[in-house]
Coordinates of C-alpha atoms and ligand atoms in Angstrom, one line a residue:
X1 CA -37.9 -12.4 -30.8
X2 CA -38.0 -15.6 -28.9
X3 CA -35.9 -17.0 -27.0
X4 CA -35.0 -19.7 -29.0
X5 CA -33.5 -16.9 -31.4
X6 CA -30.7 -15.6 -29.1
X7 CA -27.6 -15.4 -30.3
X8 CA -24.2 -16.9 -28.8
X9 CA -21.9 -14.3 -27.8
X10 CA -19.4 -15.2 -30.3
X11 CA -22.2 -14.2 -32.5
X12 CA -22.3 -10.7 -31.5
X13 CA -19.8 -9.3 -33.8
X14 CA -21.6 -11.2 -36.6
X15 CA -19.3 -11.5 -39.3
X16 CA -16.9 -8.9 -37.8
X17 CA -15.1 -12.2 -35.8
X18 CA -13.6 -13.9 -38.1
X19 CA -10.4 -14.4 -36.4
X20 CA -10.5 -18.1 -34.2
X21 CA -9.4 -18.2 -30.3
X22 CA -6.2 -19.3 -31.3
X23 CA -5.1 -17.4 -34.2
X24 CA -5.6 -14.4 -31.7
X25 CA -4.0 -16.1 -28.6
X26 CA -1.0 -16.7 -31.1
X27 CA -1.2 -13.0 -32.4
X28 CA -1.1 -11.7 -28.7
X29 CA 1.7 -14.1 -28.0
X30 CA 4.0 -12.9 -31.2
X31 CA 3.1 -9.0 -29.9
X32 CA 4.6 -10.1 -26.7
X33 CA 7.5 -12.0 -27.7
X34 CA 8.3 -8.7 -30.0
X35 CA 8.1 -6.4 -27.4
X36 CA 10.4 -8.7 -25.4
X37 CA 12.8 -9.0 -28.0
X38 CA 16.0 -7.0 -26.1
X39 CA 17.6 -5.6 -29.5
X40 CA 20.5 -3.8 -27.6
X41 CA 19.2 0.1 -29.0
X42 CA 15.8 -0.2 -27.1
X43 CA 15.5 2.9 -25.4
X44 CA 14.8 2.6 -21.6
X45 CA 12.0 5.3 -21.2
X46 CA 8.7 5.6 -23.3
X47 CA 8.2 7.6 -26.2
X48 CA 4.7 8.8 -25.4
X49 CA 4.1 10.7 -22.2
X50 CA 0.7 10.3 -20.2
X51 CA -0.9 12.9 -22.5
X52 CA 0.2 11.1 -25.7
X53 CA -0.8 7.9 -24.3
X54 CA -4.4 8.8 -23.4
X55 CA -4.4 10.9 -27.3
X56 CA -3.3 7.2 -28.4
X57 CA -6.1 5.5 -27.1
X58 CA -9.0 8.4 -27.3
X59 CA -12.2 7.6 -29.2
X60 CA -15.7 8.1 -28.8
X61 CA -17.5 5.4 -27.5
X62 CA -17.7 2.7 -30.2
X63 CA -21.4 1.8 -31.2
X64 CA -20.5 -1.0 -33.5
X65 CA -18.7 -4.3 -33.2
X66 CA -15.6 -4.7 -34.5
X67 CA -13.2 -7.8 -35.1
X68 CA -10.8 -9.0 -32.4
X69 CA -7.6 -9.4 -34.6
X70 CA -8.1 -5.4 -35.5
X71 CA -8.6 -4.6 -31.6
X72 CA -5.9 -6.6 -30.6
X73 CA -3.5 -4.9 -33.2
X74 CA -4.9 -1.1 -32.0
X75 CA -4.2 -2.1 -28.7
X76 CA -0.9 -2.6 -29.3
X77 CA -0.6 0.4 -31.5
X78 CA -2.1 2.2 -29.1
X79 CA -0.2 1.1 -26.3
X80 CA 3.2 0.2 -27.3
X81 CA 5.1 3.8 -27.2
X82 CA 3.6 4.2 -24.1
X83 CA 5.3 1.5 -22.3
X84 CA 8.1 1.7 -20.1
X85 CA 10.9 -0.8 -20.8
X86 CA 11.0 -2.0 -17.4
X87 CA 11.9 -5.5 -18.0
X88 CA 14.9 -4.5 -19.7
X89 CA 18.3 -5.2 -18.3
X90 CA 18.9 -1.1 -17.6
X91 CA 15.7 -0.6 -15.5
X92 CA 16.9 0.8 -12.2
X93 CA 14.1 3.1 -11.3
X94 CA 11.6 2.0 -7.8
X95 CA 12.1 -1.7 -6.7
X96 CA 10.6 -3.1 -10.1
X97 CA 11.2 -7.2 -11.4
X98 CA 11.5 -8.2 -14.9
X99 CA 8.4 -10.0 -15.5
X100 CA 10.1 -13.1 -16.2
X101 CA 8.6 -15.1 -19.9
X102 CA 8.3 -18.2 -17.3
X103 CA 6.1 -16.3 -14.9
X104 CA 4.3 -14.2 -17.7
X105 CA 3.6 -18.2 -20.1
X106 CA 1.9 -19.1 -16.9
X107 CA -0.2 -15.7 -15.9
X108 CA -0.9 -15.9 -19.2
X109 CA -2.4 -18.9 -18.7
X110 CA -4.3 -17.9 -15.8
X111 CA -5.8 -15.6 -18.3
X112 CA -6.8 -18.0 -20.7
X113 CA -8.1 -20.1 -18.0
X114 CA -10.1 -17.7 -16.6
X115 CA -10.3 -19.6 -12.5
X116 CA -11.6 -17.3 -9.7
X117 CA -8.9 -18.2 -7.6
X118 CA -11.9 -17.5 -4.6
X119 CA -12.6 -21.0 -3.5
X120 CA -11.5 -24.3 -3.7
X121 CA -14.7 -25.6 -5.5
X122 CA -14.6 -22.9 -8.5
X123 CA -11.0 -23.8 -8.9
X124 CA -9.2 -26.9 -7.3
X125 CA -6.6 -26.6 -9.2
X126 CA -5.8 -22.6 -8.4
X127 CA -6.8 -23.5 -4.5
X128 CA -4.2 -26.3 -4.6
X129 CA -1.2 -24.9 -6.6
X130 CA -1.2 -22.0 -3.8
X131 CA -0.8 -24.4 -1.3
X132 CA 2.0 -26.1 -3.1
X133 CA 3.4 -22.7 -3.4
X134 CA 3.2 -21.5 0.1
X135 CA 5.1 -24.4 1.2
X136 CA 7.8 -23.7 -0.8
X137 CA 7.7 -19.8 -0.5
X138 CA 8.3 -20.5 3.6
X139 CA 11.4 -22.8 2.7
X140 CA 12.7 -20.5 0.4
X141 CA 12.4 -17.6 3.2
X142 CA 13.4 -19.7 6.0
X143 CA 9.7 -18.8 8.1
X144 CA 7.9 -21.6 9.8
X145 CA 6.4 -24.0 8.1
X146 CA 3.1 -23.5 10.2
X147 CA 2.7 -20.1 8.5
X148 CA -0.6 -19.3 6.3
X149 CA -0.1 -17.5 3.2
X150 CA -2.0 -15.1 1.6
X151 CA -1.4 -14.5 -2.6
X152 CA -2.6 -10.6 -2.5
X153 CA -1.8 -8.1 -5.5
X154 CA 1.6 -7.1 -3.8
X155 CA 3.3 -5.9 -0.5
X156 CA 0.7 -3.2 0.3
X157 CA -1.8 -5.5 0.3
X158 CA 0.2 -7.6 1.9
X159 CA 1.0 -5.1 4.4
X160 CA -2.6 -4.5 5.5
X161 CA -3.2 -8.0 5.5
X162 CA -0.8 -9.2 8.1
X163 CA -1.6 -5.7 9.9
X164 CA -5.1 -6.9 10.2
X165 CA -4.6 -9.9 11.6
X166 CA -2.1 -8.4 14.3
X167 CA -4.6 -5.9 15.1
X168 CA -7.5 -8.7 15.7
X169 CA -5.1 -11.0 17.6
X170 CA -4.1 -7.9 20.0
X171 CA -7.6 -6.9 20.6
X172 CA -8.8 -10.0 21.2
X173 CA -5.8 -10.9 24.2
X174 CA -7.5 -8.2 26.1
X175 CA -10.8 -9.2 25.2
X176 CA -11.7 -7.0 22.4
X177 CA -13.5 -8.6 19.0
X178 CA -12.2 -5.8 16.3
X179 CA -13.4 -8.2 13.7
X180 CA -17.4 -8.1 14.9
X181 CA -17.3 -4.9 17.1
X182 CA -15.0 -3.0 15.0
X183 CA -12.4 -0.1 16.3
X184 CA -15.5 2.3 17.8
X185 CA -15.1 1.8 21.5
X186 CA -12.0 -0.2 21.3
X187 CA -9.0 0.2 23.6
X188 CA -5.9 1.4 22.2
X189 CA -3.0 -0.2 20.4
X190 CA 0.4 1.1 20.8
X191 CA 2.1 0.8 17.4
X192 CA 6.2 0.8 17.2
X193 CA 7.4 1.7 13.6
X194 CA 10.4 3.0 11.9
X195 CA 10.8 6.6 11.1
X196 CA 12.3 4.9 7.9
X197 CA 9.2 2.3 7.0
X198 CA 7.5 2.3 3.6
X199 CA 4.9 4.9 2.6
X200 CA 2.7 2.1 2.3
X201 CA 2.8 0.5 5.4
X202 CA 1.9 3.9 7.0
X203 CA -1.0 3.9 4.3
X204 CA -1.9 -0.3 5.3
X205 CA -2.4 1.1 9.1
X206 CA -4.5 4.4 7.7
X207 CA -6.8 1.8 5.4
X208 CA -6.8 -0.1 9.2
X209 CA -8.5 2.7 11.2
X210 CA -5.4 3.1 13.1
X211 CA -4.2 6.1 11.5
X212 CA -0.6 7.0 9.4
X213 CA -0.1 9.3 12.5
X214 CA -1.5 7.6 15.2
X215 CA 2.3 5.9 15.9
X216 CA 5.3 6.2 17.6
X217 CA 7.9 6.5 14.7
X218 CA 11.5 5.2 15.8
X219 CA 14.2 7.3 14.9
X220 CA 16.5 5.7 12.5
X221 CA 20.3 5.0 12.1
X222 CA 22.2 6.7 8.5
X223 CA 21.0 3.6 6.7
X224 CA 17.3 3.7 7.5
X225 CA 17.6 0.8 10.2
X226 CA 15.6 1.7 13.5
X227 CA 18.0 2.3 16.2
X228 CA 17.8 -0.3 19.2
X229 CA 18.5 2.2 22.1
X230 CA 15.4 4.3 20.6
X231 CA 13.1 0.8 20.2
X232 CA 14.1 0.1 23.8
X233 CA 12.7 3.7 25.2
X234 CA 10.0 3.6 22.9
X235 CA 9.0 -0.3 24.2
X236 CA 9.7 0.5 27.5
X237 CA 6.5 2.1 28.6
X238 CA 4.0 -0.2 27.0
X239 CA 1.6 -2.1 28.9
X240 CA -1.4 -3.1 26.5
X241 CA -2.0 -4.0 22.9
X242 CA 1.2 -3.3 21.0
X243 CA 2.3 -3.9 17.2
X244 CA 5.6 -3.3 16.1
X245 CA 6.5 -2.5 12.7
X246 CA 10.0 -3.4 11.4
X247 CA 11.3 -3.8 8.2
X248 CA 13.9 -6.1 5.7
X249 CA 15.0 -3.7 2.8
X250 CA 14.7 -0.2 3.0
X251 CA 13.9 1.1 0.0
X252 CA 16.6 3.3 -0.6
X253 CA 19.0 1.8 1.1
X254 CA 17.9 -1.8 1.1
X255 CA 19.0 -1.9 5.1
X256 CA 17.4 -4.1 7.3
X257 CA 16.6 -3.8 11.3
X258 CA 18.5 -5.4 13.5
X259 CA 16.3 -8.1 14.0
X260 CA 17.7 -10.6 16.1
X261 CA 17.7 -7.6 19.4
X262 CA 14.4 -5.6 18.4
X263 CA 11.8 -8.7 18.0
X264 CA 12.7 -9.9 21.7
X265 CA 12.5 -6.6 23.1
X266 CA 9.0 -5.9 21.2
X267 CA 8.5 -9.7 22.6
X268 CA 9.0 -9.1 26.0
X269 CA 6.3 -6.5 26.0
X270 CA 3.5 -9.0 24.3
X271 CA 3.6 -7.2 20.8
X272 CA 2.9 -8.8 17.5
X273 CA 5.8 -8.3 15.5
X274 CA 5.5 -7.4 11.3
X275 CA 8.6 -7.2 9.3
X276 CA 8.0 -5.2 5.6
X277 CA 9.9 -7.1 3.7
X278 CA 8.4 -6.5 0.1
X279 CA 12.2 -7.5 -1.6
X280 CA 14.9 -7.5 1.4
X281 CA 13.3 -10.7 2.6
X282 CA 14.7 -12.3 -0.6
X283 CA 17.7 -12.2 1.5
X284 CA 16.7 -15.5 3.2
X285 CA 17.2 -17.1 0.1
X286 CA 21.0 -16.5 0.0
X287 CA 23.6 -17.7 1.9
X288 CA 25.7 -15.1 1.2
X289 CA 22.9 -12.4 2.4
X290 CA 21.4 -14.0 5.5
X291 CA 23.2 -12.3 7.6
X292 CA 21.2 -9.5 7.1
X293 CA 17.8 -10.9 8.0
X294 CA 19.0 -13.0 10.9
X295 CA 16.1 -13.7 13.2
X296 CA 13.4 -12.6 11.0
X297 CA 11.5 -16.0 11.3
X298 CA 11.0 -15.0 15.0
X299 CA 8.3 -12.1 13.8
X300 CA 4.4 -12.8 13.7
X301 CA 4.1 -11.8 9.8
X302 CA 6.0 -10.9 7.0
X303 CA 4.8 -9.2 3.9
X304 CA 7.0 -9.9 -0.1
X305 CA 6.2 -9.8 -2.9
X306 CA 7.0 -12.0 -6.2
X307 CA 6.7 -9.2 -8.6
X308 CA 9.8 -7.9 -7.5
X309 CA 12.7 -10.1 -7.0
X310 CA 11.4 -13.7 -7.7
X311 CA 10.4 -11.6 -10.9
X312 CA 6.4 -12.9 -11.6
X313 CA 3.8 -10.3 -13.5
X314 CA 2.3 -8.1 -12.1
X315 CA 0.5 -8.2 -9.4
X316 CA 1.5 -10.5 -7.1
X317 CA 2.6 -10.6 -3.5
X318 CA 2.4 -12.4 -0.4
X319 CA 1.3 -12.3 3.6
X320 CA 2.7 -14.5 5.0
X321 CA 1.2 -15.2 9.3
X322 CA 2.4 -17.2 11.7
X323 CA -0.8 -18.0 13.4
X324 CA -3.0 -19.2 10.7
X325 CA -6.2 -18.9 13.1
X326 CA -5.6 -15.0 13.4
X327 CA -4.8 -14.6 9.6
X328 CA -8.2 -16.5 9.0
X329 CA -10.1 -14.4 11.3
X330 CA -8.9 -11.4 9.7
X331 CA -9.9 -12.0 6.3
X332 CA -12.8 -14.6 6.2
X333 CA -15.4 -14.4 4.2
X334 CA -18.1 -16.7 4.4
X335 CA -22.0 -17.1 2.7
X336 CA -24.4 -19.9 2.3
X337 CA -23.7 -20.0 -1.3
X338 CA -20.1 -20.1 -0.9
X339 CA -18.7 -24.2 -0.7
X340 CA -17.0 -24.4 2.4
X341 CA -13.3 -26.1 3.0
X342 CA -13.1 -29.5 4.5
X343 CA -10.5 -30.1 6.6
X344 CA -7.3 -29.9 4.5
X345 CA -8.6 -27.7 1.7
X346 CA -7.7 -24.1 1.1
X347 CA -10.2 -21.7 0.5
X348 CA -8.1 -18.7 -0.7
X349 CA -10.1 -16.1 -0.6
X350 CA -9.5 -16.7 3.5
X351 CA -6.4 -15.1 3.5
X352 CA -6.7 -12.1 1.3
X353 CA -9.3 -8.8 1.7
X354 CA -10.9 -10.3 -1.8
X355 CA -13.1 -13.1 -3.2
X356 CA -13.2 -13.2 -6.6
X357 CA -9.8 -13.5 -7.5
X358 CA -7.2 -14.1 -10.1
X359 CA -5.3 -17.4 -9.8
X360 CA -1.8 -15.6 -8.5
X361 CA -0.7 -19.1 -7.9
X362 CA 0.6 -20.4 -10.7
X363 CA 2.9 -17.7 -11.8
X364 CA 4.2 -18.1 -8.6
X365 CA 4.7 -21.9 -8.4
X366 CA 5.9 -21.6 -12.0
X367 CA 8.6 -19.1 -11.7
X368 CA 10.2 -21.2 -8.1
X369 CA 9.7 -24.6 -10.1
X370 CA 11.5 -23.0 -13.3
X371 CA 14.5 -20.8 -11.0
X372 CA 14.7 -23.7 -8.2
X373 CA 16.2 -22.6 -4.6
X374 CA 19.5 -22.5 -6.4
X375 CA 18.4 -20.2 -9.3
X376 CA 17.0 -18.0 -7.3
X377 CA 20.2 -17.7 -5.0
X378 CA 22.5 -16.6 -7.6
X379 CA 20.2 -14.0 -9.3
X380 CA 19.9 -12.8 -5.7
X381 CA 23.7 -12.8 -5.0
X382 CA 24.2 -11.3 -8.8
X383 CA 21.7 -8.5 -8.1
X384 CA 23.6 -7.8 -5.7
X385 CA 27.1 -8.2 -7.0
X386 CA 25.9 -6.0 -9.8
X387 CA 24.9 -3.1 -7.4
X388 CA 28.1 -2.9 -5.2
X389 CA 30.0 -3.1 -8.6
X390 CA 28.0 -0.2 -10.0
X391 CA 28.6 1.5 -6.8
X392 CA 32.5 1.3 -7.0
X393 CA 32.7 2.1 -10.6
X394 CA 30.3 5.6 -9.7
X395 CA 33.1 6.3 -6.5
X396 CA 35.3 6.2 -8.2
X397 CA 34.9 9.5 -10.6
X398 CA 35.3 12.9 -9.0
X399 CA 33.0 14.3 -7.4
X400 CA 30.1 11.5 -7.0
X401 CA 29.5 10.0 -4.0
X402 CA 27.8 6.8 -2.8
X403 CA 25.4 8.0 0.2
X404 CA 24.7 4.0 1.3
X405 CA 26.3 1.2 2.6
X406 CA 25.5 -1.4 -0.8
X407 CA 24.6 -4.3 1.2
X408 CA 21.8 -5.1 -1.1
X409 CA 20.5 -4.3 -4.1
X410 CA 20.0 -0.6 -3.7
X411 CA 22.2 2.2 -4.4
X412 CA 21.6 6.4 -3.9
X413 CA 24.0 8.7 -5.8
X414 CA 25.0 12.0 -5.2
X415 CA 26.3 14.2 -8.0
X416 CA 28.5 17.3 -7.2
X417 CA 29.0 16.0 -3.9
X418 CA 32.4 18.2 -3.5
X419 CA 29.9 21.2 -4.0
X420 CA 27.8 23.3 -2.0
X421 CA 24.8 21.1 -1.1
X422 CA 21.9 23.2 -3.1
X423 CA 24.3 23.2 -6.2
X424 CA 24.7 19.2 -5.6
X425 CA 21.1 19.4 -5.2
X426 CA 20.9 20.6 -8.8
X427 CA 23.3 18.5 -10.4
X428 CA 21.9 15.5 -9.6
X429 CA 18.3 16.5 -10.3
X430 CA 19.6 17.9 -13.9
X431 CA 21.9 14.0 -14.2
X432 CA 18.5 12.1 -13.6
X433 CA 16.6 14.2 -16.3
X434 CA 19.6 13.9 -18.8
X435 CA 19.9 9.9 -18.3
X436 CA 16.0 9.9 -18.6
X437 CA 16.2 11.6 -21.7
X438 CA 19.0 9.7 -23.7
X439 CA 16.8 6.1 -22.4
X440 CA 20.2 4.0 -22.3
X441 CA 19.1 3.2 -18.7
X442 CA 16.6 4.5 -16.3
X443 CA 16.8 5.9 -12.7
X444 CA 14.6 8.0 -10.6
X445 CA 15.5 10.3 -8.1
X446 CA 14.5 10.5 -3.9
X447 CA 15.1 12.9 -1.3
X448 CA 17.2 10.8 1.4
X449 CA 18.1 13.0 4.5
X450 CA 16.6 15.8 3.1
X451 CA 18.9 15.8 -0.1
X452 CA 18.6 14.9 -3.7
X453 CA 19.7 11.7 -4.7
X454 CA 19.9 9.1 -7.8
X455 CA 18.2 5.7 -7.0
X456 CA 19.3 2.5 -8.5
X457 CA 17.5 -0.7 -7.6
X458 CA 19.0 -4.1 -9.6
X459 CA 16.0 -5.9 -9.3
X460 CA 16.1 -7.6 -12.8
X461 CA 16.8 -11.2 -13.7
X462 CA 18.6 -10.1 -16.2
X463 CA 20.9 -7.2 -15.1
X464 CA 24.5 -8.5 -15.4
X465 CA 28.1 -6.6 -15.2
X466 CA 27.8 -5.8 -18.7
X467 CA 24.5 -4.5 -18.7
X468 CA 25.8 -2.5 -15.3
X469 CA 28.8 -1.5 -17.1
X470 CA 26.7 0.1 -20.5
X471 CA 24.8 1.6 -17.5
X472 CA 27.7 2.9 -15.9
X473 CA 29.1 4.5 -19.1
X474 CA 26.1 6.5 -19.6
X475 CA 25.5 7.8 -15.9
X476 CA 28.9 9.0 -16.3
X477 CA 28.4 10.4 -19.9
X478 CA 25.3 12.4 -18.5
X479 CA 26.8 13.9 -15.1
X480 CA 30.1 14.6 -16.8
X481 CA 27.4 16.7 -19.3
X482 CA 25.5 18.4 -17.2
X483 CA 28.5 19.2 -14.9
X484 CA 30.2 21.2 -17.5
X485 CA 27.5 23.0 -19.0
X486 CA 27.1 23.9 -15.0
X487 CA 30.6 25.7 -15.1
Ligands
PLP501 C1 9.8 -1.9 1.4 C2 8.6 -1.8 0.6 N1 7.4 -2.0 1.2 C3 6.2 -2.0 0.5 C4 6.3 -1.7 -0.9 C5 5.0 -1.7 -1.6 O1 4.9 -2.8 -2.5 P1 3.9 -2.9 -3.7 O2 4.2 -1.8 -4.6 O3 4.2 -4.3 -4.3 O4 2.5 -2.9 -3.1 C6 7.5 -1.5 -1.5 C7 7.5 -1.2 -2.9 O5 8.6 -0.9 -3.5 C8 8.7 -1.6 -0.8 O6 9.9 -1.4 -1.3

């Protein structure tokens, strides 16, 4: 065949594509709008488990072409009973946002688009929208307005991020270029972090080369805070390169450290400071919840995300460095080939451990542009209105108890707390399995202190009271349950 001959891609289903770009973009967008249509009976759990779901989609390997409107509707076929209802109004489980339509129009978008958000020459547009974005992300969270911001796939990612730039800027105060010589020969850095941090931060420092167990953990206080006398003897001995590791929402508790006495101690020693603050840094945002973050701006970097409480898609999350030169070392990546910023252009693949890239930007401008500093305050404050009320209403039965102090948007539950611990233990493992089952709501369990607890995280735009209160009923309906057919 010659050349000449080839066909156009669009050809290659032959007459198997019959459907147009945009009767299948519109068929996609009615799936979606269906499956977000919150008739109040939706079940909060899937129907399929993970064996049904892979059944659902098992076939051999197609040899033929077929059309896109009939793959498009076996995907969803395929899929639907599968998914988890997590941006319903009763998802409680992990610390999960509602995918807000706003944010979702405009990733779709970024789909549809198709920009490698890598460079500022393959996509001006995706370059420039993140710098728009990052401006406003740093006056919504009250950091300085010198920061660089990194749009990564969420707060582990974000984590490493910010960790590798405070592990190049430590090395290199005493002379030491991790980023060309890497960690082999390299003297030691001392890291501080909270016996209470985030399994992922512990696995940010482990993708680092500095090991999940190469640290001094800090013991923490009841509510997962690290405890300033113990920071103080644990900083008090450190001469050389030092990171500490503290943290704004813990994630059962949603505590924060005691920011405003642990970053001058870690200061006073020459550490770089990182604050985890994958949702409690949200706090920033409201008046009413400041308080808890006080002094956070003072750290060296701060990892969020916006796919959980400024509710954007999946994935999308932020690391945010004061010292744009030491975030830029960290993560260049530079070739020939690649187009090279001029001075005031953003290169985004220079702040994230990726080049090719989707464009994360515009969900996230779109979703602060949509909510405004304002909207996003009161679905902070009601997320957090909605837990402590949740909390009461649970106190107040016999026999539960709240094991935090609600000061966010996280709640742990004990069931059977006026019984013998291992029975408790029980009850409250057999309550999360009977809420699971009857889907009105959905919450996972933890062990906190070495106990079995109920997690609830509001983290969804649209949780209100009387979402909270249909919630209520039927955490209520399942312990009362379970708790006599203990007797
Ligand atoms: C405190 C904290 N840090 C880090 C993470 C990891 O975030 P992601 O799952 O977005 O990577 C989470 C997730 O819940 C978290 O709550």
């Amino acid at each position: 065949m010659s050349w000449t001959q080839l066909q156009r891609p669009s050809d290659l289903a032959g007459e198997a594509d019959a459907v147009s770009t945009g009767e299948l973009f519109s068929s996609a967008a009615s799936h979606a709008a269906r499956f977000r249509d919150l008739a109040d009976n939706r079940l909060h759990r899937p129907s399929h488990d993970y064996a049904a779901a892979v059944d659902a989609f098992a076939a051999p390997l197609p040899e033929r072409a077929s059309p896109m409107g009939d793959v498009l509707d076996a995907l969803v076929t395929a899929a639907e009973p599968g998914l988890h209802l997590t941006t319903g109004p009763r998802f409680f489980g992990w610390v999960i946002g509602g995918s807000h339509p706003m944010g979702v129009a405009a990733d779709f978008l970024a789909s549809a688009w198709g920009q490698n958000a890598g460079n500022h020459t393959v996509s001006p547009s995706a370059a420039a929208v993140e710098t728009v974005a990052s401006r406003w992300l740093l006056e919504l969270l009250g950091l300085p307005p010198c920061s660089s911001v990194g749009f990564v796939t969420g707060a582990t990612v974000a984590n490493f991020t910010c960790l590798a730039a405070a592990r190049g800027d430590v090395l290199l105060r005493v002379g030491w270029d991790v980023d060309a010589e890497g960690l082999f020969g390299a003297p030691p850095i001392r890291i501080l972090i909270g016996d209470d941090a985030h399994t992922t931060v512990f696995s940010a420092l482990q993708f680092l080369g500095l090991g999940h167990d190469r640290v001094v953990r800090v013991a923490a206080d009841d509510q997962g805070r690290i405890a300033p006398s113990a920071f103080e003897r644990a900083i008090a001995d450190v001469s050389g390169p030092c990171i500490a590791i503290l943290q704004a929402g813990q994630i059962n508790t949603g505590a924060c450290d005691d920011f405003r006495t642990l970053i001058p101690l870690a200061k006073s020693k020459g550490a770089w400071v990182h604050v985890d603050g994958a949702f409690g840094l949200w706090a920033q945002a409201s008046a009413q919840r400041r308080h808890l973050t006080s002094g956070v701006e003072q750290a060296d970097s701060w990892a969020t995300d916006g796919h959980k409480w400024l509710q954007t898609p999946y994935d999308c999350g932020y690391a945010i460095v004061r010292d744009e030169l030491a975030h830029r070392r960290a993560m260049t990546i530079s070739a020939s080939y690649l187009p090279l910023a001029g001075e005031g252009e953003r290169d985004p693949s220079h702040y994230v451990p990726e080049l090719s890239r989707r464009a994360r930007g515009f969900a996230t401008w779109a979703m602060i542009r949509h909510l405004g500093r304002s909207g996003i305050e009161v679905m902070i404050d009601r997320a957090c209105g909605v837990a402590e009320g949740m909390a009461r209403a649970l106190a107040r039965e016999p026999g539960i108890a709240i094991g935090n102090d609600v000061v966010l948007n996280q709640v742990i539950v004990r069931f059977g707390a006026d019984l013998a611990q291992e029975a408790a233990d029980n009850l409250t493992r057999r309550t999360i399995g009977a809420i699971q089952r009857e889907g009105a709501l959905f919450a996972g369990g933890a062990a906190w202190r070495g106990r079995q607890v109920m997690r609830l995280s509001v983290t969804n735009y649209q949780t209100d009271s009387a979402e909270a209160a249909k919630a209520v009923d039927a955490i209520l309906r399942a312990y009362r349950s379970e708790r006599r057919d203990a007797v």
